[in-house]
N, CA, C and O atoms as a GROMACS GRO file, in nm:
protein
  504
    1GLN      N    1   1.532   0.191   1.190
    1GLN     CA    2   1.390   0.222   1.191
    1GLN      C    3   1.352   0.290   1.060
    1GLN      O    4   1.426   0.372   1.007
    2VAL      N    5   1.237   0.256   1.012
    2VAL     CA    6   1.182   0.317   0.892
    2VAL      C    7   1.054   0.390   0.931
    2VAL      O    8   0.967   0.334   0.998
    3GLN      N    9   1.043   0.514   0.889
    3GLN     CA   10   0.922   0.591   0.914
    3GLN      C   11   0.847   0.609   0.782
    3GLN      O   12   0.907   0.636   0.678
    4LEU      N   13   0.716   0.593   0.788
    4LEU     CA   14   0.631   0.604   0.669
    4LEU      C   15   0.522   0.707   0.695
    4LEU      O   16   0.455   0.704   0.798
    5VAL      N   17   0.504   0.796   0.600
    5VAL     CA   18   0.402   0.900   0.614
    5VAL      C   19   0.320   0.904   0.486
    5VAL      O   20   0.372   0.932   0.378
    6GLU      N   21   0.190   0.875   0.500
    6GLU     CA   22   0.102   0.878   0.384
    6GLU      C   23   0.045   1.017   0.364
    6GLU      O   24   0.034   1.096   0.457
    7SER      N   25   0.008   1.044   0.240
    7SER     CA   26  -0.061   1.169   0.208
    7SER      C   27  -0.142   1.148   0.081
    7SER      O   28  -0.120   1.053   0.006
    8GLY      N   29  -0.237   1.239   0.060
    8GLY     CA   30  -0.322   1.230  -0.059
    8GLY      C   31  -0.459   1.287  -0.029
    8GLY      O   32  -0.507   1.279   0.084
    9VAL      N   33  -0.521   1.344  -0.130
    9VAL     CA   34  -0.655   1.399  -0.115
    9VAL      C   35  -0.750   1.286  -0.084
    9VAL      O   36  -0.744   1.181  -0.148
   10GLY      N   37  -0.839   1.303   0.015
   10GLY     CA   38  -0.914   1.193   0.069
   10GLY      C   39  -1.056   1.172   0.020
   10GLY      O   40  -1.112   1.066   0.046
   11SER      N   41  -1.118   1.267  -0.052
   11SER     CA   42  -1.258   1.253  -0.089
   11SER      C   43  -1.277   1.267  -0.238
   11SER      O   44  -1.215   1.352  -0.302
   12VAL      N   45  -1.364   1.183  -0.294
   12VAL     CA   46  -1.389   1.186  -0.436
   12VAL      C   47  -1.526   1.123  -0.463
   12VAL      O   48  -1.575   1.045  -0.381
   13GLN      N   49  -1.587   1.157  -0.574
   13GLN     CA   50  -1.713   1.094  -0.612
   13GLN      C   51  -1.686   0.962  -0.684
   13GLN      O   52  -1.579   0.942  -0.741
   14ALA      N   53  -1.784   0.876  -0.682
   14ALA     CA   54  -1.772   0.746  -0.749
   14ALA      C   55  -1.733   0.767  -0.895
   14ALA      O   56  -1.785   0.855  -0.964
   15GLY      N   57  -1.640   0.684  -0.940
   15GLY     CA   58  -1.589   0.696  -1.075
   15GLY      C   59  -1.465   0.783  -1.086
   15GLY      O   60  -1.400   0.785  -1.190
   16GLY      N   61  -1.434   0.854  -0.980
   16GLY     CA   62  -1.320   0.943  -0.981
   16GLY      C   63  -1.190   0.872  -0.950
   16GLY      O   64  -1.186   0.750  -0.936
   17SER      N   65  -1.082   0.950  -0.940
   17SER     CA   66  -0.948   0.896  -0.917
   17SER      C   67  -0.881   0.969  -0.801
   17SER      O   68  -0.912   1.084  -0.771
   18LEU      N   69  -0.791   0.898  -0.738
   18LEU     CA   70  -0.710   0.956  -0.633
   18LEU      C   71  -0.570   0.897  -0.642
   18LEU      O   72  -0.552   0.785  -0.690
   19ARG      N   73  -0.471   0.972  -0.598
   19ARG     CA   74  -0.337   0.918  -0.585
   19ARG      C   75  -0.289   0.941  -0.443
   19ARG      O   76  -0.288   1.053  -0.392
   20LEU      N   77  -0.249   0.832  -0.381
   20LEU     CA   78  -0.192   0.838  -0.246
   20LEU      C   79  -0.040   0.827  -0.256
   20LEU      O   80   0.013   0.760  -0.345
   21SER      N   81   0.027   0.893  -0.164
   21SER     CA   82   0.173   0.887  -0.157
   21SER      C   83   0.215   0.838  -0.020
   21SER      O   84   0.146   0.859   0.080
   22CYS      N   85   0.328   0.774  -0.016
   22CYS     CA   86   0.386   0.727   0.111
   22CYS      C   87   0.535   0.758   0.107
   22CYS      O   88   0.611   0.697   0.031
   23ALA      N   89   0.576   0.853   0.189
   23ALA     CA   90   0.716   0.893   0.194
   23ALA      C   91   0.786   0.813   0.302
   23ALA      O   92   0.742   0.811   0.417
   24ALA      N   93   0.895   0.748   0.266
   24ALA     CA   94   0.973   0.667   0.360
   24ALA      C   95   1.100   0.741   0.401
   24ALA      O   96   1.164   0.806   0.319
   25SER      N   97   1.134   0.730   0.527
   25SER     CA   98   1.257   0.789   0.577
   25SER      C   99   1.316   0.697   0.683
   25SER      O  100   1.255   0.596   0.720
   26GLY      N  101   1.434   0.732   0.730
   26GLY     CA  102   1.504   0.646   0.825
   26GLY      C  103   1.599   0.555   0.751
   26GLY      O  104   1.660   0.596   0.652
   27TYR      N  105   1.613   0.434   0.797
   27TYR     CA  106   1.703   0.338   0.732
   27TYR      C  107   1.634   0.282   0.609
   27TYR      O  108   1.543   0.200   0.621
   28ILE      N  109   1.676   0.324   0.494
   28ILE     CA  110   1.613   0.282   0.369
   28ILE      C  111   1.704   0.184   0.299
   28ILE      O  112   1.817   0.218   0.264
   29ASP      N  113   1.656   0.065   0.278
   29ASP     CA  114   1.732  -0.039   0.211
   29ASP      C  115   1.656  -0.078   0.086
   29ASP      O  116   1.533  -0.089   0.089
   30ARG      N  117   1.725  -0.100  -0.022
   30ARG     CA  118   1.655  -0.134  -0.145
   30ARG      C  119   1.580  -0.265  -0.135
   30ARG      O  120   1.489  -0.290  -0.214
   31LYS      N  121   1.616  -0.348  -0.040
   31LYS     CA  122   1.552  -0.479  -0.031
   31LYS      C  123   1.429  -0.479   0.058
   31LYS      O  124   1.404  -0.575   0.131
   32TYR      N  125   1.352  -0.372   0.052
   32TYR     CA  126   1.228  -0.365   0.126
   32TYR      C  127   1.110  -0.388   0.032
   32TYR      O  128   1.106  -0.335  -0.079
   33CYS      N  129   1.017  -0.467   0.078
   33CYS     CA  130   0.888  -0.476   0.012
   33CYS      C  131   0.801  -0.365   0.069
   33CYS      O  132   0.803  -0.340   0.190
   34MET      N  133   0.725  -0.299  -0.017
   34MET     CA  134   0.633  -0.196   0.030
   34MET      C  135   0.495  -0.224  -0.027
   34MET      O  136   0.482  -0.278  -0.136
   35GLY      N  137   0.394  -0.187   0.049
   35GLY     CA  138   0.260  -0.216   0.002
   35GLY      C  139   0.156  -0.125   0.061
   35GLY      O  140   0.182  -0.047   0.153
   36TRP      N  141   0.037  -0.136   0.006
   36TRP     CA  142  -0.079  -0.062   0.054
   36TRP      C  143  -0.181  -0.160   0.110
   36TRP      O  144  -0.207  -0.266   0.052
   37PHE      N  145  -0.238  -0.124   0.224
   37PHE     CA  146  -0.330  -0.211   0.293
   37PHE      C  147  -0.454  -0.131   0.331
   37PHE      O  148  -0.451  -0.008   0.337
   38ARG      N  149  -0.563  -0.203   0.356
   38ARG     CA  150  -0.682  -0.138   0.408
   38ARG      C  151  -0.757  -0.239   0.493
   38ARG      O  152  -0.736  -0.359   0.479
   39PRO      N  153  -0.844  -0.192   0.583
   39PRO     CA  154  -0.920  -0.286   0.667
   39PRO      C  155  -1.011  -0.373   0.582
   39PRO      O  156  -1.056  -0.332   0.475
   40ALA      N  157  -1.037  -0.491   0.629
   40ALA     CA  158  -1.124  -0.584   0.559
   40ALA      C  159  -1.223  -0.644   0.657
   40ALA      O  160  -1.196  -0.654   0.777
   41LEU      N  161  -1.337  -0.684   0.606
   41LEU     CA  162  -1.442  -0.743   0.690
   41LEU      C  163  -1.389  -0.868   0.757
   41LEU      O  164  -1.343  -0.961   0.690
   42GLY      N  165  -1.395  -0.871   0.888
   42GLY     CA  166  -1.350  -0.989   0.960
   42GLY      C  167  -1.201  -0.996   0.982
   42GLY      O  168  -1.152  -1.089   1.046
   43LYS      N  169  -1.126  -0.900   0.930
   43LYS     CA  170  -0.981  -0.897   0.946
   43LYS      C  171  -0.940  -0.758   0.988
   43LYS      O  172  -1.013  -0.661   0.969
   44GLU      N  173  -0.822  -0.750   1.046
   44GLU     CA  174  -0.775  -0.616   1.080
   44GLU      C  175  -0.742  -0.538   0.953
   44GLU      O  176  -0.791  -0.427   0.935
   45ARG      N  177  -0.660  -0.596   0.866
   45ARG     CA  178  -0.623  -0.533   0.740
   45ARG      C  179  -0.597  -0.639   0.635
   45ARG      O  180  -0.569  -0.754   0.667
   46GLU      N  181  -0.607  -0.598   0.509
   46GLU     CA  182  -0.570  -0.686   0.399
   46GLU      C  183  -0.488  -0.603   0.302
   46GLU      O  184  -0.502  -0.481   0.295
   47TRP      N  185  -0.403  -0.672   0.227
   47TRP     CA  186  -0.321  -0.596   0.134
   47TRP      C  187  -0.398  -0.572   0.005
   47TRP      O  188  -0.478  -0.655  -0.039
   48VAL      N  189  -0.370  -0.457  -0.054
   48VAL     CA  190  -0.432  -0.416  -0.180
   48VAL      C  191  -0.334  -0.439  -0.295
   48VAL      O  192  -0.366  -0.504  -0.394
   49LEU      N  193  -0.214  -0.386  -0.278
   49LEU     CA  194  -0.107  -0.402  -0.376
   49LEU      C  195   0.026  -0.403  -0.302
   49LEU      O  196   0.043  -0.333  -0.202
   50LYS      N  197   0.118  -0.482  -0.351
   50LYS     CA  198   0.252  -0.487  -0.294
   50LYS      C  199   0.354  -0.480  -0.406
   50LYS      O  200   0.329  -0.528  -0.517
   51ILE      N  201   0.468  -0.420  -0.378
   51ILE     CA  202   0.576  -0.414  -0.476
   51ILE      C  203   0.705  -0.452  -0.409
   51ILE      O  204   0.744  -0.393  -0.307
   52ALA      N  205   0.772  -0.550  -0.465
   52ALA     CA  206   0.899  -0.595  -0.411
   52ALA      C  207   1.012  -0.506  -0.460
   52ALA      O  208   0.994  -0.424  -0.550
   53SER      N  209   1.130  -0.524  -0.401
   53SER     CA  210   1.243  -0.441  -0.440
   53SER      C  211   1.283  -0.463  -0.585
   53SER      O  212   1.340  -0.374  -0.648
   54ASP      N  213   1.253  -0.580  -0.640
   54ASP     CA  214   1.287  -0.606  -0.781
   54ASP      C  215   1.177  -0.559  -0.876
   54ASP      O  216   1.186  -0.579  -0.997
   55GLY      N  217   1.073  -0.495  -0.820
   55GLY     CA  218   0.965  -0.441  -0.902
   55GLY      C  219   0.848  -0.535  -0.922
   55GLY      O  220   0.749  -0.497  -0.985
   56THR      N  221   0.857  -0.657  -0.869
   56THR     CA  222   0.745  -0.750  -0.881
   56THR      C  223   0.625  -0.698  -0.805
   56THR      O  224   0.637  -0.660  -0.688
   57ILE      N  225   0.510  -0.695  -0.870
   57ILE     CA  226   0.388  -0.641  -0.811
   57ILE      C  227   0.288  -0.754  -0.786
   57ILE      O  228   0.269  -0.842  -0.870
   58SER      N  229   0.226  -0.749  -0.670
   58SER     CA  230   0.121  -0.843  -0.636
   58SER      C  231  -0.010  -0.766  -0.623
   58SER      O  232  -0.015  -0.660  -0.561
   59TYR      N  233  -0.116  -0.822  -0.682
   59TYR     CA  234  -0.246  -0.757  -0.682
   59TYR      C  235  -0.344  -0.837  -0.597
   59TYR      O  236  -0.344  -0.960  -0.601
   60ALA      N  237  -0.426  -0.768  -0.521
   60ALA     CA  238  -0.534  -0.835  -0.451
   60ALA      C  239  -0.635  -0.885  -0.553
   60ALA      O  240  -0.653  -0.825  -0.659
   61TYR      N  241  -0.701  -0.994  -0.520
   61TYR     CA  242  -0.790  -1.060  -0.615
   61TYR      C  243  -0.905  -0.972  -0.658
   61TYR      O  244  -0.959  -0.990  -0.767
   62TYR      N  245  -0.943  -0.875  -0.576
   62TYR     CA  246  -1.060  -0.793  -0.606
   62TYR      C  247  -1.023  -0.662  -0.675
   62TYR      O  248  -1.112  -0.585  -0.711
   63GLU      N  249  -0.896  -0.638  -0.695
   63GLU     CA  250  -0.849  -0.508  -0.741
   63GLU      C  251  -0.892  -0.481  -0.885
   63GLU      O  252  -0.920  -0.366  -0.919
   64GLU      N  253  -0.898  -0.582  -0.970
   64GLU     CA  254  -0.952  -0.575  -1.106
   64GLU      C  255  -0.890  -0.467  -1.192
   64GLU      O  256  -0.959  -0.410  -1.277
   65GLY      N  257  -0.765  -0.437  -1.173
   65GLY     CA  258  -0.696  -0.345  -1.261
   65GLY      C  259  -0.725  -0.198  -1.240
   65GLY      O  260  -0.680  -0.114  -1.317
   66ARG      N  261  -0.800  -0.166  -1.136
   66ARG     CA  262  -0.834  -0.025  -1.114
   66ARG      C  263  -0.723   0.050  -1.042
   66ARG      O  264  -0.712   0.172  -1.053
   67PHE      N  265  -0.641  -0.022  -0.969
   67PHE     CA  266  -0.538   0.041  -0.888
   67PHE      C  267  -0.400   0.009  -0.944
   67PHE      O  268  -0.379  -0.099  -1.001
   68THR      N  269  -0.308   0.102  -0.929
   68THR     CA  270  -0.170   0.084  -0.974
   68THR      C  271  -0.076   0.126  -0.863
   68THR      O  272  -0.095   0.231  -0.801
   69ILE      N  273   0.026   0.044  -0.838
   69ILE     CA  274   0.127   0.078  -0.740
   69ILE      C  275   0.257   0.110  -0.812
   69ILE      O  276   0.291   0.047  -0.912
   70SER      N  277   0.328   0.209  -0.763
   70SER     CA  278   0.457   0.243  -0.821
   70SER      C  279   0.548   0.297  -0.711
   70SER      O  280   0.502   0.334  -0.603
   71LYS      N  281   0.676   0.300  -0.742
   71LYS     CA  282   0.772   0.342  -0.641
   71LYS      C  283   0.880   0.427  -0.704
   71LYS      O  284   0.934   0.392  -0.810
   72ASP      N  285   0.911   0.537  -0.640
   72ASP     CA  286   1.022   0.622  -0.681
   72ASP      C  287   1.137   0.593  -0.586
   72ASP      O  288   1.141   0.645  -0.474
   73ASN      N  289   1.231   0.512  -0.629
   73ASN     CA  290   1.340   0.471  -0.540
   73ASN      C  291   1.431   0.588  -0.503
   73ASN      O  292   1.485   0.592  -0.392
   74ALA      N  293   1.447   0.680  -0.593
   74ALA     CA  294   1.537   0.792  -0.566
   74ALA      C  295   1.483   0.879  -0.453
   74ALA      O  296   1.560   0.932  -0.372
   75ASN      N  297   1.351   0.893  -0.448
   75ASN     CA  298   1.290   0.978  -0.345
   75ASN      C  299   1.226   0.897  -0.234
   75ASN      O  300   1.161   0.954  -0.145
   76HIS      N  301   1.242   0.765  -0.238
   76HIS     CA  302   1.188   0.677  -0.133
   76HIS      C  303   1.040   0.701  -0.113
   76HIS      O  304   0.994   0.714   0.001
   77THR      N  305   0.965   0.706  -0.220
   77THR     CA  306   0.823   0.733  -0.213
   77THR      C  307   0.744   0.627  -0.287
   77THR      O  308   0.778   0.589  -0.400
   78LEU      N  309   0.640   0.579  -0.223
   78LEU     CA  310   0.550   0.479  -0.279
   78LEU      C  311   0.420   0.548  -0.318
   78LEU      O  312   0.374   0.639  -0.248
   79TYR      N  313   0.362   0.505  -0.429
   79TYR     CA  314   0.238   0.566  -0.476
   79TYR      C  315   0.130   0.461  -0.496
   79TYR      O  316   0.159   0.345  -0.525
   80LEU      N  317   0.007   0.503  -0.479
   80LEU     CA  318  -0.109   0.420  -0.513
   80LEU      C  319  -0.203   0.506  -0.596
   80LEU      O  320  -0.264   0.600  -0.546
   81GLN      N  321  -0.214   0.473  -0.723
   81GLN     CA  322  -0.307   0.541  -0.812
   81GLN      C  323  -0.435   0.460  -0.816
   81GLN      O  324  -0.434   0.342  -0.852
   82MET      N  325  -0.544   0.523  -0.780
   82MET     CA  326  -0.672   0.454  -0.774
   82MET      C  327  -0.768   0.519  -0.874
   82MET      O  328  -0.795   0.639  -0.867
   83ASN      N  329  -0.817   0.440  -0.966
   83ASN     CA  330  -0.910   0.487  -1.069
   83ASN      C  331  -1.044   0.416  -1.055
   83ASN      O  332  -1.055   0.313  -0.990
   84SER      N  333  -1.146   0.474  -1.118
   84SER     CA  334  -1.280   0.415  -1.117
   84SER      C  335  -1.322   0.378  -0.976
   84SER      O  336  -1.370   0.267  -0.951
   85LEU      N  337  -1.303   0.470  -0.885
   85LEU     CA  338  -1.330   0.442  -0.744
   85LEU      C  339  -1.478   0.417  -0.720
   85LEU      O  340  -1.565   0.477  -0.784
   86GLU      N  341  -1.504   0.328  -0.627
   86GLU     CA  342  -1.640   0.289  -0.589
   86GLU      C  343  -1.660   0.319  -0.442
   86GLU      O  344  -1.563   0.323  -0.366
   87PRO      N  345  -1.785   0.340  -0.400
   87PRO     CA  346  -1.808   0.365  -0.256
   87PRO      C  347  -1.750   0.255  -0.168
   87PRO      O  348  -1.711   0.280  -0.054
   88GLU      N  349  -1.745   0.132  -0.220
   88GLU     CA  350  -1.690   0.021  -0.143
   88GLU      C  351  -1.540   0.035  -0.119
   88GLU      O  352  -1.484  -0.036  -0.036
   89ASP      N  353  -1.476   0.126  -0.190
   89ASP     CA  354  -1.332   0.150  -0.168
   89ASP      C  355  -1.307   0.245  -0.051
   89ASP      O  356  -1.193   0.268  -0.012
   90THR      N  357  -1.414   0.300   0.005
   90THR     CA  358  -1.400   0.388   0.120
   90THR      C  359  -1.335   0.313   0.235
   90THR      O  360  -1.385   0.210   0.279
   91ALA      N  361  -1.224   0.365   0.284
   91ALA     CA  362  -1.149   0.299   0.391
   91ALA      C  363  -1.031   0.385   0.431
   91ALA      O  364  -0.998   0.484   0.365
   92MET      N  365  -0.969   0.346   0.539
   92MET     CA  366  -0.838   0.401   0.575
   92MET      C  367  -0.733   0.318   0.503
   92MET      O  368  -0.731   0.196   0.515
   93TYR      N  369  -0.647   0.383   0.430
   93TYR     CA  370  -0.542   0.314   0.356
   93TYR      C  371  -0.408   0.334   0.427
   93TYR      O  372  -0.372   0.445   0.466
   94TYR      N  373  -0.337   0.224   0.442
   94TYR     CA  374  -0.210   0.225   0.513
   94TYR      C  375  -0.097   0.181   0.421
   94TYR      O  376  -0.111   0.090   0.340
   95CYS      N  377   0.015   0.248   0.437
   95CYS     CA  378   0.138   0.208   0.371
   95CYS      C  379   0.219   0.125   0.469
   95CYS      O  380   0.220   0.154   0.589
   96ALA      N  381   0.286   0.022   0.421
   96ALA     CA  382   0.368  -0.062   0.508
   96ALA      C  383   0.493  -0.105   0.434
   96ALA      O  384   0.498  -0.108   0.311
   97ALA      N  385   0.594  -0.140   0.513
   97ALA     CA  386   0.721  -0.185   0.457
   97ALA      C  387   0.778  -0.298   0.542
   97ALA      O  388   0.757  -0.303   0.663
   98GLU      N  389   0.851  -0.386   0.477
   98GLU     CA  390   0.913  -0.497   0.550
   98GLU      C  391   1.038  -0.542   0.475
   98GLU      O  392   1.042  -0.544   0.352
   99ASP      N  393   1.138  -0.579   0.551
   99ASP     CA  394   1.262  -0.634   0.497
   99ASP      C  395   1.231  -0.765   0.425
   99ASP      O  396   1.170  -0.855   0.483
  100GLU      N  397   1.272  -0.774   0.302
  100GLU     CA  398   1.244  -0.895   0.224
  100GLU      C  399   1.333  -1.012   0.261
  100GLU      O  400   1.303  -1.126   0.226
  101GLY      N  401   1.442  -0.984   0.331
  101GLY     CA  402   1.543  -1.087   0.353
  101GLY      C  403   1.488  -1.222   0.394
  101GLY      O  404   1.514  -1.322   0.327
  102PRO      N  405   1.412  -1.228   0.504
  102PRO     CA  406   1.363  -1.359   0.549
  102PRO      C  407   1.260  -1.421   0.454
  102PRO      O  408   1.236  -1.541   0.460
  103TRP      N  409   1.201  -1.342   0.366
  103TRP     CA  410   1.091  -1.389   0.283
  103TRP      C  411   1.130  -1.412   0.138
  103TRP      O  412   1.055  -1.476   0.064
  104GLU      N  413   1.244  -1.362   0.095
  104GLU     CA  414   1.283  -1.367  -0.047
  104GLU      C  415   1.175  -1.306  -0.135
  104GLU      O  416   1.142  -1.359  -0.242
  105GLY      N  417   1.121  -1.196  -0.089
  105GLY     CA  418   1.015  -1.128  -0.161
  105GLY      C  419   0.922  -1.064  -0.063
  105GLY      O  420   0.958  -1.041   0.053
  106CYS      N  421   0.800  -1.034  -0.107
  106CYS     CA  422   0.705  -0.968  -0.018
  106CYS      C  423   0.642  -1.067   0.078
  106CYS      O  424   0.597  -1.175   0.038
  107PRO      N  425   0.638  -1.031   0.206
  107PRO     CA  426   0.569  -1.116   0.303
  107PRO      C  427   0.422  -1.128   0.269
  107PRO      O  428   0.364  -1.035   0.212
  108PRO      N  429   0.358  -1.241   0.302
  108PRO     CA  430   0.220  -1.262   0.258
  108PRO      C  431   0.113  -1.194   0.344
  108PRO      O  432   0.008  -1.155   0.292
  109ARG      N  433   0.139  -1.180   0.474
  109ARG     CA  434   0.033  -1.135   0.564
  109ARG      C  435   0.062  -0.996   0.621
  109ARG      O  436   0.178  -0.959   0.639
  110PRO      N  437  -0.044  -0.919   0.649
  110PRO     CA  438  -0.021  -0.788   0.713
  110PRO      C  439   0.057  -0.799   0.842
  110PRO      O  440   0.137  -0.711   0.874
  111SER      N  441   0.037  -0.905   0.916
  111SER     CA  442   0.107  -0.920   1.044
  111SER      C  443   0.256  -0.943   1.025
  111SER      O  444   0.332  -0.936   1.122
  112ASP      N  445   0.299  -0.969   0.902
  112ASP     CA  446   0.442  -0.987   0.875
  112ASP      C  447   0.515  -0.856   0.856
  112ASP      O  448   0.638  -0.854   0.851
  113TYR      N  449   0.442  -0.747   0.845
  113TYR     CA  450   0.502  -0.617   0.817
  113TYR      C  451   0.530  -0.542   0.946
  113TYR      O  452   0.444  -0.533   1.035
  114THR      N  453   0.651  -0.489   0.955
  114THR     CA  454   0.694  -0.421   1.077
  114THR      C  455   0.662  -0.272   1.077
  114THR      O  456   0.621  -0.216   1.179
  115TYR      N  457   0.681  -0.209   0.964
  115TYR     CA  458   0.672  -0.063   0.957
  115TYR      C  459   0.542  -0.021   0.890
  115TYR      O  460   0.506  -0.069   0.782
  116TRP      N  461   0.472   0.070   0.957
  116TRP     CA  462   0.341   0.115   0.911
  116TRP      C  463   0.332   0.267   0.917
  116TRP      O  464   0.389   0.330   1.006
  117GLY      N  465   0.260   0.323   0.822
  117GLY     CA  466   0.227   0.463   0.830
  117GLY      C  467   0.104   0.483   0.917
  117GLY      O  468   0.046   0.387   0.968
  118GLN      N  469   0.065   0.609   0.934
  118GLN     CA  470  -0.047   0.640   1.021
  118GLN      C  471  -0.181   0.621   0.953
  118GLN      O  472  -0.286   0.620   1.018
  119GLY      N  473  -0.179   0.605   0.822
  119GLY     CA  474  -0.302   0.585   0.747
  119GLY      C  475  -0.356   0.715   0.692
  119GLY      O  476  -0.337   0.822   0.750
  120THR      N  477  -0.426   0.705   0.579
  120THR     CA  478  -0.493   0.820   0.522
  120THR      C  479  -0.632   0.776   0.478
  120THR      O  480  -0.648   0.673   0.412
  121GLN      N  481  -0.732   0.856   0.514
  121GLN     CA  482  -0.871   0.820   0.488
  121GLN      C  483  -0.908   0.851   0.344
  121GLN      O  484  -0.882   0.960   0.293
  122VAL      N  485  -0.968   0.753   0.278
  122VAL     CA  486  -1.023   0.771   0.145
  122VAL      C  487  -1.174   0.754   0.153
  122VAL      O  488  -1.222   0.652   0.202
  123THR      N  489  -1.247   0.852   0.106
  123THR     CA  490  -1.393   0.847   0.108
  123THR      C  491  -1.446   0.865  -0.033
  123THR      O  492  -1.416   0.964  -0.100
  124VAL      N  493  -1.526   0.769  -0.078
  124VAL     CA  494  -1.583   0.774  -0.212
  124VAL      C  495  -1.735   0.785  -0.197
  124VAL      O  496  -1.800   0.696  -0.141
  125SER      N  497  -1.789   0.892  -0.245
  125SER     CA  498  -1.934   0.915  -0.233
  125SER      C  499  -2.005   0.875  -0.362
  125SER      O  500  -1.952   0.887  -0.472
  126SER      N  501  -2.127   0.827  -0.344
  126SER     CA  502  -2.204   0.782  -0.460
  126SER      C  503  -2.284   0.896  -0.522
  126SER      O  504  -2.354   0.875  -0.621
   0.00000   0.00000   0.00000
């Protein structure tokens, strides 16, 4: 079992920055894909950024270079640096992890991910 706990300051004005953290514990294997997700219109959740165990990063089409994902393997912590935040970025952000084995990389859909954090609310005011 893998446990994920998100943290990070949740409120900022438009144009500001936030960094979210996701601490992983339990059975930690280097071959895990980890990512950040948030709810989407008409969907339960959509991925924002994903990072595979080999460091390959996948960006959501709307991300436009404002967000950066990184991982500290030694401390089993995932980060999401968000810059130039917009009110439309207001959402609950979730960290997730999944064994890459069956996928040979990051799984494509949120429903493919087994391990989820509790979520952390990000609010961007105009």
